[in-house]
Short mmCIF file of C-alpha atoms in Angstrom, two decimals:
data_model
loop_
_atom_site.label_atom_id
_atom_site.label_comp_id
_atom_site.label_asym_id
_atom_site.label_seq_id
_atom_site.Cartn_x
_atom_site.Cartn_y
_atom_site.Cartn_z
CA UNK E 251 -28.87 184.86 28.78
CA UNK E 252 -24.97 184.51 30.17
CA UNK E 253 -22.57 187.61 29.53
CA UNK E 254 -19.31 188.56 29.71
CA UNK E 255 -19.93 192.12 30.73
CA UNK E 256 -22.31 194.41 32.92
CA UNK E 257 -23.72 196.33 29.97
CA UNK E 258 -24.79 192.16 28.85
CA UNK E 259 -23.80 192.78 25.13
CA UNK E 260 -21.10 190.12 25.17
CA UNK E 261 -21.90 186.17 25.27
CA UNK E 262 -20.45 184.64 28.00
CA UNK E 263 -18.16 181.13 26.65
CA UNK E 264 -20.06 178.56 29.14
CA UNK E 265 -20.27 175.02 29.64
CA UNK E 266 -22.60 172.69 30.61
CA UNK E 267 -21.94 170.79 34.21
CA UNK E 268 -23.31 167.19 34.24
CA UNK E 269 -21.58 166.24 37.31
CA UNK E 270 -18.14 165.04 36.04
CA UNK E 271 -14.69 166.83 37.19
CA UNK E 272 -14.72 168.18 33.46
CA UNK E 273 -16.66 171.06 31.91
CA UNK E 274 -19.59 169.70 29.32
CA UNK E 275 -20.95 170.91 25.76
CA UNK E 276 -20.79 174.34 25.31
CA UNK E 277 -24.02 175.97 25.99
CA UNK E 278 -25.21 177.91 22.71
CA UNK E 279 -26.01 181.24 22.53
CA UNK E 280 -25.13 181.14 26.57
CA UNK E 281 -28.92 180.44 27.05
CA UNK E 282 -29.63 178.60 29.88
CA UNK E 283 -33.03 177.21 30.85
CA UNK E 284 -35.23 175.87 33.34
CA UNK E 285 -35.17 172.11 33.52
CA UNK E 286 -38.27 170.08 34.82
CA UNK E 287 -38.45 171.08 37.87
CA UNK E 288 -38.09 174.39 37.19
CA UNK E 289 -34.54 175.15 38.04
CA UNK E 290 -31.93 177.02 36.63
CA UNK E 291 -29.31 174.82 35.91
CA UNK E 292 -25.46 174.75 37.29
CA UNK E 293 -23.16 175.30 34.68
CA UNK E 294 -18.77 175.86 34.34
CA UNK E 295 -17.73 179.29 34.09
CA UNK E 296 -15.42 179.73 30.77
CA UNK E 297 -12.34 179.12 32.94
CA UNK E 298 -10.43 179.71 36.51
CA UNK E 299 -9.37 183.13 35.79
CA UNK E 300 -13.34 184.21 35.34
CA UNK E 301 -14.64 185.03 38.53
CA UNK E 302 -17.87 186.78 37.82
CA UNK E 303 -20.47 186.77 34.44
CA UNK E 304 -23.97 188.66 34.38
CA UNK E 305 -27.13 187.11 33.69
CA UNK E 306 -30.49 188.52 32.17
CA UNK E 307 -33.53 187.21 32.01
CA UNK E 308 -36.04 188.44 29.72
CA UNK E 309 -35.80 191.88 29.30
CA UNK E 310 -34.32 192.84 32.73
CA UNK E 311 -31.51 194.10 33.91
CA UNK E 312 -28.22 192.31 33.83
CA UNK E 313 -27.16 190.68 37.34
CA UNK E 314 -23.59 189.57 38.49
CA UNK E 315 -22.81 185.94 39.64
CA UNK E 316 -19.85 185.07 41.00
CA UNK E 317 -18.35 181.37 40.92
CA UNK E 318 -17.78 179.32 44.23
CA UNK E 319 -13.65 179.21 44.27
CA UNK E 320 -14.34 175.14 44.60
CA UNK E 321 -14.91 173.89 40.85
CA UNK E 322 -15.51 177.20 39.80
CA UNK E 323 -19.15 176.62 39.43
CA UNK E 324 -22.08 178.82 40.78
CA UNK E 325 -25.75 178.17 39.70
CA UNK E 326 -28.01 180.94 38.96
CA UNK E 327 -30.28 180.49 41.62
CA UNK E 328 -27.34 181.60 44.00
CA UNK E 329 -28.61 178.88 46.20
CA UNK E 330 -26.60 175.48 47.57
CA UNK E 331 -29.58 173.58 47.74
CA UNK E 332 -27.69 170.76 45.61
CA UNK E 333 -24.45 171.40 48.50
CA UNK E 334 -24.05 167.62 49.58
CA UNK E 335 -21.96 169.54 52.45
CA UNK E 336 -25.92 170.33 53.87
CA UNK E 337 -27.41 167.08 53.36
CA UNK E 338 -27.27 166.57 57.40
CA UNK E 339 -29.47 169.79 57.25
CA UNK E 340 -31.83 168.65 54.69
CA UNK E 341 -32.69 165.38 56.64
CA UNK E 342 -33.23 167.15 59.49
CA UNK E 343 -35.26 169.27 58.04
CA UNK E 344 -37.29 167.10 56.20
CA UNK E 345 -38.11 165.19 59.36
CA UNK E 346 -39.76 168.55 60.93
CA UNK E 347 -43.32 167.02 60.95
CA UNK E 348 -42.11 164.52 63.57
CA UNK E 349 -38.92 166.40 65.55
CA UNK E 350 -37.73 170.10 66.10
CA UNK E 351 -35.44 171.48 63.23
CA UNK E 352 -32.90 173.79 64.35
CA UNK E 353 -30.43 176.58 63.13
CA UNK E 354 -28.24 177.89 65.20
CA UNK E 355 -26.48 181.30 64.77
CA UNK E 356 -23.04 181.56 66.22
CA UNK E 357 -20.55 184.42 65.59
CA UNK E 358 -20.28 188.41 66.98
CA UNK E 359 -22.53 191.60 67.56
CA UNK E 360 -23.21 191.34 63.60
CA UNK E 361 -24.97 188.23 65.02
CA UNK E 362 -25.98 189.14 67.46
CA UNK E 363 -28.07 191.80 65.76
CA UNK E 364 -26.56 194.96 66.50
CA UNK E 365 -27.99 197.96 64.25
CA UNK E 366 -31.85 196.76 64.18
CA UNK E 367 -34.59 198.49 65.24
CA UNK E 368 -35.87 195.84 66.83
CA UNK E 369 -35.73 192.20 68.04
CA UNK E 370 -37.78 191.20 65.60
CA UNK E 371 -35.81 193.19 62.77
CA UNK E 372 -32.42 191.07 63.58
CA UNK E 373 -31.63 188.76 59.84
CA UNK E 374 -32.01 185.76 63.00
CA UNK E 375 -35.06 186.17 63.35
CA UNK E 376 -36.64 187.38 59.83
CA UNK E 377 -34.71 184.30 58.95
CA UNK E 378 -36.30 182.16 61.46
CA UNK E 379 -40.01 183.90 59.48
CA UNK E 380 -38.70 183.37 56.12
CA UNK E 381 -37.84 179.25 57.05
CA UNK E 382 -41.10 179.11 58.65
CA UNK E 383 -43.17 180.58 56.18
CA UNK E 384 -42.36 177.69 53.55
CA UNK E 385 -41.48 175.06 56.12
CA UNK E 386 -43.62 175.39 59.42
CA UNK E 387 -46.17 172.12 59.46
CA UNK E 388 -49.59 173.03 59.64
CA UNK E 389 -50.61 173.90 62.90
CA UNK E 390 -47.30 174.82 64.68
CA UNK E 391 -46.98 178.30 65.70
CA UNK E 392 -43.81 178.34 66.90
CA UNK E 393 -41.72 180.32 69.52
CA UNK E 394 -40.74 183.76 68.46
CA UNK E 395 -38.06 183.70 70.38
CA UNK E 396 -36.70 179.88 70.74
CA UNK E 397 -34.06 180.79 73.38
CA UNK E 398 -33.84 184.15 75.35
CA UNK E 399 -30.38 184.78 76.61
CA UNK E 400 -30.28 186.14 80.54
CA UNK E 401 -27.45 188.62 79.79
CA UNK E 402 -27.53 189.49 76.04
CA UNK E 403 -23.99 191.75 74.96
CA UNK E 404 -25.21 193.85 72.11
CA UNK E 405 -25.29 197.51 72.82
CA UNK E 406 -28.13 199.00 73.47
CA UNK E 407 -30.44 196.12 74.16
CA UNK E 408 -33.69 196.64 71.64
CA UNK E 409 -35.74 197.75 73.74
CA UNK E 410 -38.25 194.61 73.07
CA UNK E 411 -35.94 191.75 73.59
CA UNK E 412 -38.06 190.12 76.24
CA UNK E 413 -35.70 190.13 78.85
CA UNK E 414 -35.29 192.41 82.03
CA UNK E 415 -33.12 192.44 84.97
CA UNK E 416 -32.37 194.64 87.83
CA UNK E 417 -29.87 196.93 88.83
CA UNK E 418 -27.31 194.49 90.22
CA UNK E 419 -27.51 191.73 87.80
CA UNK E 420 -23.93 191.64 86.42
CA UNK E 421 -22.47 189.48 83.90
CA UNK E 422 -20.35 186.05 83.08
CA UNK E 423 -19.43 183.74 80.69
CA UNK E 424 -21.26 180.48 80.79
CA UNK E 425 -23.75 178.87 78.04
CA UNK E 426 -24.74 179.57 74.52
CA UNK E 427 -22.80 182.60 73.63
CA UNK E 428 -21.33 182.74 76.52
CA UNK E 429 -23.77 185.32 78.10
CA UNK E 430 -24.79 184.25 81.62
CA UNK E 431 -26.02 186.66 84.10
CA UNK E 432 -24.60 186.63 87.48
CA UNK E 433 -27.62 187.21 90.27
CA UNK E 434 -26.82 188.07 93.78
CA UNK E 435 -29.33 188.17 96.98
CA UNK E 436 -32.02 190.51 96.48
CA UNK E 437 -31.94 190.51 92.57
CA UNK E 438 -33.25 188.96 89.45
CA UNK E 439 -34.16 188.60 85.63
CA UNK E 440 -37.20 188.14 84.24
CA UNK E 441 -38.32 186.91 80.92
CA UNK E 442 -41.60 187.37 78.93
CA UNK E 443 -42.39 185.29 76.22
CA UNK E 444 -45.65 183.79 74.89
CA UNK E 445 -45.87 180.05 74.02
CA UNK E 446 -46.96 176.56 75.79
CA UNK E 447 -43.72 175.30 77.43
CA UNK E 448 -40.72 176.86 79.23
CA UNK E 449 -37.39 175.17 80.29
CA UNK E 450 -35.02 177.20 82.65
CA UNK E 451 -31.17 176.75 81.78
CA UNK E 452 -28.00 177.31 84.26
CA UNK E 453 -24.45 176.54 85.57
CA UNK E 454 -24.20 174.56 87.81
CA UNK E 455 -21.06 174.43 90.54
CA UNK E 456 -19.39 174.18 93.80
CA UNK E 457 -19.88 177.82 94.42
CA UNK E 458 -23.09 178.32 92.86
CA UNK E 459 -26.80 178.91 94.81
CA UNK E 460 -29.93 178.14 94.59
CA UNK E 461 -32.25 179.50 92.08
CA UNK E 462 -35.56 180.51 92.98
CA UNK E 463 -38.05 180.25 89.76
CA UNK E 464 -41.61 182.32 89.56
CA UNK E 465 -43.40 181.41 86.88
CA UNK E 466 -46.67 184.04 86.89
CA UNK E 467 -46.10 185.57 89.88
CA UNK E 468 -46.83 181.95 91.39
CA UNK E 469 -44.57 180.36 94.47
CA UNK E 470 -40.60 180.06 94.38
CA UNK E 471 -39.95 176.62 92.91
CA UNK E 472 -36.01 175.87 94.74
CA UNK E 473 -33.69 174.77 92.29
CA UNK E 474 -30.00 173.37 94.01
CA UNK E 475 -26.96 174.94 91.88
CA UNK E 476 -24.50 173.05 93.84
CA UNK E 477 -22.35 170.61 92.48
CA UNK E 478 -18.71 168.87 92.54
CA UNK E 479 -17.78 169.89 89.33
CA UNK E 480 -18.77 173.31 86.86
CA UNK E 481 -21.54 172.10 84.01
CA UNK E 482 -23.11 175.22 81.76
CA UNK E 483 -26.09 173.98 79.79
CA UNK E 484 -27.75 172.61 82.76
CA UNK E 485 -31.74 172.23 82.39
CA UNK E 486 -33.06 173.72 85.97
CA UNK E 487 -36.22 173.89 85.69
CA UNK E 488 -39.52 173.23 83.36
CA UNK E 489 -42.80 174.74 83.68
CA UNK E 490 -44.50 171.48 81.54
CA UNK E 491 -46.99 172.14 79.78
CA UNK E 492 -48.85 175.88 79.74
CA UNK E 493 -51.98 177.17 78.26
CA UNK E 494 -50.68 179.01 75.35
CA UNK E 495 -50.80 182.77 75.76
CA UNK E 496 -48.27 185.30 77.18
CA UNK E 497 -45.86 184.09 80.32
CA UNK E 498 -43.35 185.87 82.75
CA UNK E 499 -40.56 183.92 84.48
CA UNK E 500 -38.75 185.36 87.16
CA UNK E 501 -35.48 183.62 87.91
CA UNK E 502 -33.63 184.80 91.45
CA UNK E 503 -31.00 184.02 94.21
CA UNK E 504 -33.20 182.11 96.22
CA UNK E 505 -33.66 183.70 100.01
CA UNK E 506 -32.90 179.91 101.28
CA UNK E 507 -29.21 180.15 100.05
CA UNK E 508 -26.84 180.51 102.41
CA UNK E 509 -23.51 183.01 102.51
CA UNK E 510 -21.85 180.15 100.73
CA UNK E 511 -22.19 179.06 97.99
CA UNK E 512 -23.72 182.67 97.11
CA UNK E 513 -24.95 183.93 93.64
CA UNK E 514 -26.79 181.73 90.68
CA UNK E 515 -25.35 181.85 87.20
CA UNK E 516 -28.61 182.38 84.92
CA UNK E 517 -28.02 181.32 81.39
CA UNK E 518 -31.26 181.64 79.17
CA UNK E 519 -34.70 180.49 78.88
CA UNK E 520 -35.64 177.97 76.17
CA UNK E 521 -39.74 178.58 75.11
CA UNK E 522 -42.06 176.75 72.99
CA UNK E 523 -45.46 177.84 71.45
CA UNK E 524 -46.76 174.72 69.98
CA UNK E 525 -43.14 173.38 68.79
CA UNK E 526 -41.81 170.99 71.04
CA UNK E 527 -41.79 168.03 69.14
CA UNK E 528 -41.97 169.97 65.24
CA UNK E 529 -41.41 172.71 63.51
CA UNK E 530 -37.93 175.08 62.30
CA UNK E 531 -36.19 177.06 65.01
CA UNK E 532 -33.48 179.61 64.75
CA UNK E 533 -31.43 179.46 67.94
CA UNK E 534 -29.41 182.36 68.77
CA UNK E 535 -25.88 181.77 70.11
CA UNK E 536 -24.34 184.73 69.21
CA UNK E 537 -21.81 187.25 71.40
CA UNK E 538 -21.02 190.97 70.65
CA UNK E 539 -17.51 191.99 70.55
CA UNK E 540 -16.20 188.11 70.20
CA UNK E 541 -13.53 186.74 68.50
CA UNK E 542 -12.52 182.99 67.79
CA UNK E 543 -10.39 182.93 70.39
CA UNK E 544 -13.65 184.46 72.77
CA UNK E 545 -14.78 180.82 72.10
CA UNK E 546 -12.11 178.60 71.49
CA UNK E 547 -10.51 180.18 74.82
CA UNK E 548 -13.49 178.70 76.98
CA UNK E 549 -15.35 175.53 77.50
CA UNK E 550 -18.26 176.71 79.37
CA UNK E 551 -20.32 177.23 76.66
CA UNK E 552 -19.64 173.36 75.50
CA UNK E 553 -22.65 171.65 76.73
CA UNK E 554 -25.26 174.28 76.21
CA UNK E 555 -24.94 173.92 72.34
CA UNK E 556 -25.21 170.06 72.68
CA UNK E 557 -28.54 170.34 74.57
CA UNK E 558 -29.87 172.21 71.36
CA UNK E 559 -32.65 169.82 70.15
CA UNK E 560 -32.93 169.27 66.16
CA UNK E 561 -29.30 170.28 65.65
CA UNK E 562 -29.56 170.99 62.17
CA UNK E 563 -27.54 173.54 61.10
CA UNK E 564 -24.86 175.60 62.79
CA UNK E 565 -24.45 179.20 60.75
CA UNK E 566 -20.96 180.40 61.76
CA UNK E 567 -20.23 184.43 60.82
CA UNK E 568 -16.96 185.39 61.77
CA UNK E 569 -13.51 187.53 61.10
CA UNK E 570 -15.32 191.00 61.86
CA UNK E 571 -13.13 191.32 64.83
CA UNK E 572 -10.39 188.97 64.38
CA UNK E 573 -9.89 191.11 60.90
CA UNK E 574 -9.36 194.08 63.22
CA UNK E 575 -7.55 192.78 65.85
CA UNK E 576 -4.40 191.42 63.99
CA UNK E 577 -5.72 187.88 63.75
CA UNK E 578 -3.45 186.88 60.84
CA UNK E 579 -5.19 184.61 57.39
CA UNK E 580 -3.21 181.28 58.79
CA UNK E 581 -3.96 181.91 62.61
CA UNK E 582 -8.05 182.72 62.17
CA UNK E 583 -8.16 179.06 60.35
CA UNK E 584 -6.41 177.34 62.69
CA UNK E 585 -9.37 178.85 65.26
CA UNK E 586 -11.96 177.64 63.00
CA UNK E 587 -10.94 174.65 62.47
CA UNK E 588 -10.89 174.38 66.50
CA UNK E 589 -14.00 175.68 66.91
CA UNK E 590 -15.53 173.33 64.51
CA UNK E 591 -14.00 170.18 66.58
CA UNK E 592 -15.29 171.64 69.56
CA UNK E 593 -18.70 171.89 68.45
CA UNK E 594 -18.74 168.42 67.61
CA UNK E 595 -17.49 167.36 70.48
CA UNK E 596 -20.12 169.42 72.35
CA UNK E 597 -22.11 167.09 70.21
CA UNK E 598 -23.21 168.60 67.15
CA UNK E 599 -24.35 166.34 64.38
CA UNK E 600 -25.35 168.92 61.71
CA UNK E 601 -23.88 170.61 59.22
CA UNK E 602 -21.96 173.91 59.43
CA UNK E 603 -22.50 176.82 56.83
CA UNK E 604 -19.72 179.48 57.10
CA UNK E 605 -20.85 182.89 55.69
CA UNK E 606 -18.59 184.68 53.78
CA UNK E 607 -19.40 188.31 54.76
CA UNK E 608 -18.74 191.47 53.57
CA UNK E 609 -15.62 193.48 54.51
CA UNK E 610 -16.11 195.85 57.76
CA UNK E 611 -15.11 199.31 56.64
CA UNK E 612 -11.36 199.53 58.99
CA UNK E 613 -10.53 195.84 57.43
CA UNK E 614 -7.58 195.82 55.20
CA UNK E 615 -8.47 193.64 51.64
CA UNK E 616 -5.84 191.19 51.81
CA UNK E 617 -7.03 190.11 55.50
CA UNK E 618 -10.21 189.48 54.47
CA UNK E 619 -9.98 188.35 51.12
CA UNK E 620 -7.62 185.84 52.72
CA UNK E 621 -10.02 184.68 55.81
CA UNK E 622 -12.58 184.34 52.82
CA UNK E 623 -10.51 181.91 50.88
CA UNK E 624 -9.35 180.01 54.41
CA UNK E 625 -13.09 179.19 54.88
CA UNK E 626 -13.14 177.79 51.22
CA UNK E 627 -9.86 175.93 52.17
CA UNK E 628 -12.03 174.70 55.63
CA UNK E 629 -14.96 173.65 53.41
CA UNK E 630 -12.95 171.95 50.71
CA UNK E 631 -11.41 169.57 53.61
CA UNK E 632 -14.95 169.15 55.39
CA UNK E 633 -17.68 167.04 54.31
CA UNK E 634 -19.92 168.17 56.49
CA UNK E 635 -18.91 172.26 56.02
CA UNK E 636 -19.96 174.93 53.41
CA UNK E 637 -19.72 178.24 52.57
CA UNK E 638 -22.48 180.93 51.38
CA UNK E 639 -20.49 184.06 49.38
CA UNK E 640 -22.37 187.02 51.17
CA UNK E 641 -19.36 189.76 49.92
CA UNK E 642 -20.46 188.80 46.15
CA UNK E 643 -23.94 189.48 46.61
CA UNK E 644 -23.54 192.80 49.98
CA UNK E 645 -21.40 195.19 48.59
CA UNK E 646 -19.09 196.03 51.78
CA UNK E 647 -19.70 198.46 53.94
CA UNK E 648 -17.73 201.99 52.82
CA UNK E 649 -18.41 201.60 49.39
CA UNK E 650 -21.06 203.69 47.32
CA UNK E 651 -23.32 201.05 46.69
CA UNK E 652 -23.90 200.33 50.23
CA UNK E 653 -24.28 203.74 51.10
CA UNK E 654 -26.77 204.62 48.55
CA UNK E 655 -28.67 200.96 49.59
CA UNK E 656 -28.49 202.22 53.26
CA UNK E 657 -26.92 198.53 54.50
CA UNK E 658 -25.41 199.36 57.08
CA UNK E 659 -25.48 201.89 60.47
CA UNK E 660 -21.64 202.28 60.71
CA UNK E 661 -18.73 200.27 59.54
CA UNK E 662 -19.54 197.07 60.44
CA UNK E 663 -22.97 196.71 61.61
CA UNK E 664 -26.39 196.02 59.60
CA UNK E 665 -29.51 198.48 59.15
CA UNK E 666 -32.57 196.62 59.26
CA UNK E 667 -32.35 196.56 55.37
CA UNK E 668 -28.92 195.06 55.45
CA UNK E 669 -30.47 192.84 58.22
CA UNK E 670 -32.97 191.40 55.67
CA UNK E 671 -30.77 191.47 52.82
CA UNK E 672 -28.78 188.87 54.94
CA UNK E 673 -31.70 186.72 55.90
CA UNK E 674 -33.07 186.45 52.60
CA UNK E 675 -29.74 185.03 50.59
CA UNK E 676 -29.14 182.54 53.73
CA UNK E 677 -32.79 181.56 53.79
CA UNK E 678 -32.42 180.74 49.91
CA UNK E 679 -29.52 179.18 49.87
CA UNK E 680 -30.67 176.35 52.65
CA UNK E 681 -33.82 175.52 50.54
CA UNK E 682 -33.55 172.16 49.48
CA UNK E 683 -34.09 173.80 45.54
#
């Protein structure tokens, strides 16, 4: 049953939605269905001044819904598994049998999973478990960790993300995320992951080393950074294939570089476990404390994203610190519509989902509500872009709700509740139903 109110004691005046540009018959009684298939169907809201109705099924409790500002339609599922906008996704991911399915996560630390308790607790990757526990194939294990960054920003660095470097590693801004690791002489990072395949990744440049590569403690394999122009993204090195079990790979300044060039810019390390040719991946490409212009300012992360194989679907979550940093409503779309084009340029052929997150506790409302209804604006325009509501379903951070929920560990980042509350409404609104 549709209502009007919370307390559900008031039928909700809803139409039916059979696909024209006009609202149907009027639904009776505001009792909606399952269909065949077993969906719940879409349906208008009574008109564009209605933003939210509650729902009850059976005897439970009534739930808001809120209506998507384009068409003012929302189905109960919450889902946009009928969003043409993802068809590019769908395909792709109905071909995972035969080729590699990816998502890619791109935004800030909220991203980047600041505020879990561990790696594994970041929404990335209990996303990544949620898509693979309905979608995997049959026999593919799949990397836990599809790409391992060499320098990652959040702050403090779980304490199990399977990366370590020593003391004079330092930082710089080159591939996915921008989060490169600059290694002088006598230095290095190493990553452990377990799987069947690694693949090194680096800048390359006119300044840059040579990178010496250990996989299990075995020889230095002498990779040449050296080149006329600067390229991020650059595949350096691949160990082929492994006997699938636990790996280290230690990635140096090679002792047969010379004064000049000098130190090697280490970007990540790609790993497989069974999934080179199948299977759903969640790539992150995420960078703490990063605003559009963080991005749209550089083009050294360019190429990395366009080496992601199975480019799927890119999930962008931004505004957190553009909101905050006097980005104004008109200036943060302008930046995503920028960043957009430059990700297709880079040579992304997916779709884009933008998430429509909750307010960070120091945002003003009229910022955000503003960047919210931008992204609509960006999606409207875009064929190939959505957006998924997350503020209608989160409550923001600050409020009661979230505080008695325990969502978050300050005033903009996640607890590892909030972290799976975020994973779960992306993972079902990418399902296909």
């Amino acid at each position: 049953m549709v209502y009007s109110d919370a307390a559900g004691t008031v039928l909700a005046d809803i139409r039916a939605y059979d696909g024209s540009t006009a609202p149907g018959a009027a639904i009776g009684g505001s009792t909606v269905t399952l269909d065949a298939y077993g969906q719940l169907p879409v349906f208008w809201f009574p008109d564009s001044a209605v933003d939210r109705l509650w729902v009850r099924v059976g005897g439970g409790p009534a739930f808001p819904i809120d209506a998507d500002n384009n068409g003012r339609l929302d189905s109960l599922s919450a889902t946009a598994g009928h969003n043409p906008a993802l068809r590019k996704w769908f395909a792709t991911l109905g071909g995972r049998y035969g080729s590699i399915a990816s998502v890619v996560v791109f935004g800030d630390s909220i991203s980047e999973g600041y505020g879990a308790t561990s790696v594994t607790r970041r929404w990335l990757q209990v996303l990544q478990s949620e898509l693979r526990s309905r979608f995997q194939p049959v026999g593919v294990t799949g990397a836990t960790f599809p790409y391992i960054c060499a320098s990652p920003r959040v702050s403090p660095i779980p304490a199990d993300y399977p990366r370590t470097a020593t003391a004079g590693v330092t930082q710089s801004d080159h591939g996915l995320g921008l989060r490169s690791a600059v290694i002088p002489a006598g230095e290095s990072v190493t990553f452990t992951f377990t799987g069947t395949r690694a693949r090194v990744y680096g800048t390359k440049g006119a300044a840059v080393g040579k990178y010496g590569v250990r996989l299990n403690g075995a020889a230095e394999v002498v990779v040449d950074g050296v080149a006329g122009s600067t390229s991020s993204g650059v595949l350096l090195w691949d160990s082929g294939a492994l006997t699938a079990g636990a790996h280290t790979v230690l990635v140096q300044r090679s002792s047969t570089t010379t004064a000049s060039p000098g130190n090697v810019l280490l970007e990540g390390l790609v790993t497989y476990n069974g999934d080179e040719s199948a299977g759903v991946r969640v790539i992150d490409a995420s960078r703490s404390g990063a605003t559009l212009a963080t991005f749209t300012g550089s083009a050294l992360w360019h190429s990395a994203l366009g080496a992601v194989p199975g480019s799927g679907l890119l999930v962008m979550a931004w505004g957190a610190n553009d909101a905050t940093g006097g980005t104004t409503p008109a200036a943060f779309k302008t930046a995503l519509e920028t960043l957009i084009a430059n990700v297709r340029t880079a040579g992304w052929s997916g779709s884009i989902l933008l998430l429509k997150m909750p307010k960070r506790g120091t945002a003003t409302e009229a910022t955000w509500s503003s960047y919210l209804a931008q992204m609509d604006a960006i999606a409207a325009a875009d064929a190939d872009v959505a957006t998924l509501d997350l503020r209608s379903r989160i409550p923001d951070q600050g409020t009661a709700e979230a505080t008695a929920l325990g969502l978050y560990i300050d005033e903009a980042h996640n607890s590892d509740k909030g972290q799976g509350l975020i994973a779960d409404h992306i993972a079902t609104a990418i399902l296909t139903r």
